[in-house]
PDB file of N, CA and C in Angstrom:
ATOM      1  N   MET A  25     -21.550 -24.984 -17.636  1.00 62.00           N
ATOM      2  CA  MET A  25     -21.540 -24.919 -15.855  1.00 62.00           C
ATOM      3  C   MET A  25     -22.771 -25.668 -15.080  1.00 62.00           C
ATOM      4  N   GLY A  26     -22.343 -26.001 -13.607  1.00 81.00           N
ATOM      5  CA  GLY A  26     -23.395 -26.917 -13.138  1.00 81.00           C
ATOM      6  C   GLY A  26     -23.816 -25.664 -11.759  1.00 81.00           C
ATOM      7  N   PRO A  27     -24.712 -25.937 -11.602  1.00 86.00           N
ATOM      8  CA  PRO A  27     -25.183 -25.051 -10.601  1.00 86.00           C
ATOM      9  C   PRO A  27     -24.234 -25.222  -9.196  1.00 86.00           C
ATOM     10  N   THR A  28     -23.271 -26.106  -8.963  1.00 93.00           N
ATOM     11  CA  THR A  28     -23.041 -25.667  -7.821  1.00 93.00           C
ATOM     12  C   THR A  28     -21.326 -25.043  -8.306  1.00 93.00           C
ATOM     13  N   ILE A  29     -21.040 -25.011  -9.619  1.00 91.00           N
ATOM     14  CA  ILE A  29     -19.870 -23.771  -9.773  1.00 91.00           C
ATOM     15  C   ILE A  29     -21.038 -22.399  -9.968  1.00 91.00           C
ATOM     16  N   SER A  30     -21.616 -22.053 -10.437  1.00 94.00           N
ATOM     17  CA  SER A  30     -22.183 -20.995 -10.521  1.00 94.00           C
ATOM     18  C   SER A  30     -22.681 -20.519  -8.821  1.00 94.00           C
ATOM     19  N   ASN A  31     -22.928 -21.375  -8.093  1.00 95.00           N
ATOM     20  CA  ASN A  31     -22.795 -21.050  -6.783  1.00 95.00           C
ATOM     21  C   ASN A  31     -21.910 -20.601  -5.949  1.00 95.00           C
ATOM     22  N   ALA A  32     -21.120 -21.025  -6.544  1.00 95.00           N
ATOM     23  CA  ALA A  32     -19.573 -21.098  -5.339  1.00 95.00           C
ATOM     24  C   ALA A  32     -18.927 -19.652  -6.573  1.00 95.00           C
ATOM     25  N   LEU A  33     -18.722 -19.429  -7.904  1.00 96.00           N
ATOM     26  CA  LEU A  33     -18.904 -18.313  -7.788  1.00 96.00           C
ATOM     27  C   LEU A  33     -19.151 -17.011  -7.422  1.00 96.00           C
ATOM     28  N   ARG A  34     -20.506 -17.321  -7.424  1.00 96.00           N
ATOM     29  CA  ARG A  34     -21.342 -15.892  -6.878  1.00 96.00           C
ATOM     30  C   ARG A  34     -21.362 -15.945  -4.892  1.00 96.00           C
ATOM     31  N   ALA A  35     -20.800 -17.090  -4.542  1.00 97.00           N
ATOM     32  CA  ALA A  35     -20.425 -16.828  -3.362  1.00 97.00           C
ATOM     33  C   ALA A  35     -19.310 -15.890  -3.040  1.00 97.00           C
ATOM     34  N   MET A  36     -18.139 -16.519  -4.267  1.00 97.00           N
ATOM     35  CA  MET A  36     -16.661 -15.865  -4.124  1.00 97.00           C
ATOM     36  C   MET A  36     -17.213 -14.197  -4.026  1.00 97.00           C
ATOM     37  N   ALA A  37     -18.018 -14.079  -5.249  1.00 97.00           N
ATOM     38  CA  ALA A  37     -18.429 -12.636  -5.521  1.00 97.00           C
ATOM     39  C   ALA A  37     -19.067 -11.537  -4.350  1.00 97.00           C
ATOM     40  N   SER A  38     -20.026 -12.391  -3.714  1.00 97.00           N
ATOM     41  CA  SER A  38     -20.666 -11.858  -2.390  1.00 97.00           C
ATOM     42  C   SER A  38     -19.704 -11.482  -1.256  1.00 97.00           C
ATOM     43  N   LEU A  39     -18.986 -12.541  -1.553  1.00 96.00           N
ATOM     44  CA  LEU A  39     -17.830 -12.134  -0.211  1.00 96.00           C
ATOM     45  C   LEU A  39     -16.548 -11.024  -0.687  1.00 96.00           C
ATOM     46  N   THR A  40     -16.396 -10.621  -1.679  1.00 97.00           N
ATOM     47  CA  THR A  40     -14.968 -10.182  -1.852  1.00 97.00           C
ATOM     48  C   THR A  40     -15.968  -8.557  -2.251  1.00 97.00           C
ATOM     49  N   MET A  41     -16.881  -8.663  -2.326  1.00 96.00           N
ATOM     50  CA  MET A  41     -18.028  -7.299  -2.366  1.00 96.00           C
ATOM     51  C   MET A  41     -17.691  -6.987  -1.234  1.00 96.00           C
ATOM     52  N   ALA A  42     -18.008  -8.089  -0.057  1.00 95.00           N
ATOM     53  CA  ALA A  42     -18.102  -7.705   1.275  1.00 95.00           C
ATOM     54  C   ALA A  42     -16.632  -6.796   1.934  1.00 95.00           C
ATOM     55  N   ALA A  43     -15.443  -7.641   1.866  1.00 94.00           N
ATOM     56  CA  ALA A  43     -14.441  -7.737   1.790  1.00 94.00           C
ATOM     57  C   ALA A  43     -14.156  -6.007   1.583  1.00 94.00           C
ATOM     58  N   VAL A  44     -14.474  -5.708   0.152  1.00 93.00           N
ATOM     59  CA  VAL A  44     -14.292  -4.035  -0.093  1.00 93.00           C
ATOM     60  C   VAL A  44     -14.956  -3.753   0.706  1.00 93.00           C
ATOM     61  N   LEU A  45     -16.005  -3.777   0.681  1.00 92.00           N
ATOM     62  CA  LEU A  45     -17.132  -2.322   1.331  1.00 92.00           C
ATOM     63  C   LEU A  45     -16.491  -2.697   3.156  1.00 92.00           C
ATOM     64  N   THR A  46     -16.339  -3.370   3.634  1.00 92.00           N
ATOM     65  CA  THR A  46     -15.354  -3.378   4.707  1.00 92.00           C
ATOM     66  C   THR A  46     -14.240  -2.601   5.065  1.00 92.00           C
ATOM     67  N   VAL A  47     -13.265  -2.506   4.303  1.00 91.00           N
ATOM     68  CA  VAL A  47     -12.110  -2.040   3.875  1.00 91.00           C
ATOM     69  C   VAL A  47     -12.578  -0.516   3.453  1.00 91.00           C
ATOM     70  N   ALA A  48     -13.281  -0.258   2.815  1.00 88.00           N
ATOM     71  CA  ALA A  48     -13.122   1.237   2.682  1.00 88.00           C
ATOM     72  C   ALA A  48     -14.059   1.834   3.655  1.00 88.00           C
ATOM     73  N   SER A  49     -14.669   1.220   4.475  1.00 87.00           N
ATOM     74  CA  SER A  49     -15.394   1.597   5.226  1.00 87.00           C
ATOM     75  C   SER A  49     -14.467   1.782   6.946  1.00 87.00           C
ATOM     76  N   THR A  50     -13.465   1.119   6.727  1.00 85.00           N
ATOM     77  CA  THR A  50     -12.656   0.637   7.724  1.00 85.00           C
ATOM     78  C   THR A  50     -11.448   2.235   7.363  1.00 85.00           C
ATOM     79  N   SER A  51     -11.424   2.335   6.047  1.00 82.00           N
ATOM     80  CA  SER A  51     -10.402   2.858   5.588  1.00 82.00           C
ATOM     81  C   SER A  51     -10.844   4.997   5.646  1.00 82.00           C
ATOM     82  N   ALA A  52     -12.316   5.218   5.595  1.00 72.00           N
ATOM     83  CA  ALA A  52     -12.694   6.262   5.239  1.00 72.00           C
ATOM     84  C   ALA A  52     -13.300   6.488   6.928  1.00 72.00           C
ATOM     85  N   ASP A  53     -13.234   5.209   8.148  1.00 70.00           N
ATOM     86  CA  ASP A  53     -13.294   5.761   9.502  1.00 70.00           C
ATOM     87  C   ASP A  53     -11.814   6.522   9.982  1.00 70.00           C
ATOM     88  N   ALA A  54     -10.984   5.845   9.503  1.00 57.00           N
ATOM     89  CA  ALA A  54      -9.113   5.847   9.639  1.00 57.00           C
ATOM     90  C   ALA A  54      -9.162   7.289   9.009  1.00 57.00           C
TER      91      ALA A  54
END
């Protein structure tokens, strides 16, 4: 795998984690 694919996967993982944390904190506040 080239560095571009690796970076893309890493970025998607970061976005996914951010989305999960956002949803978790939102539901916790509600």
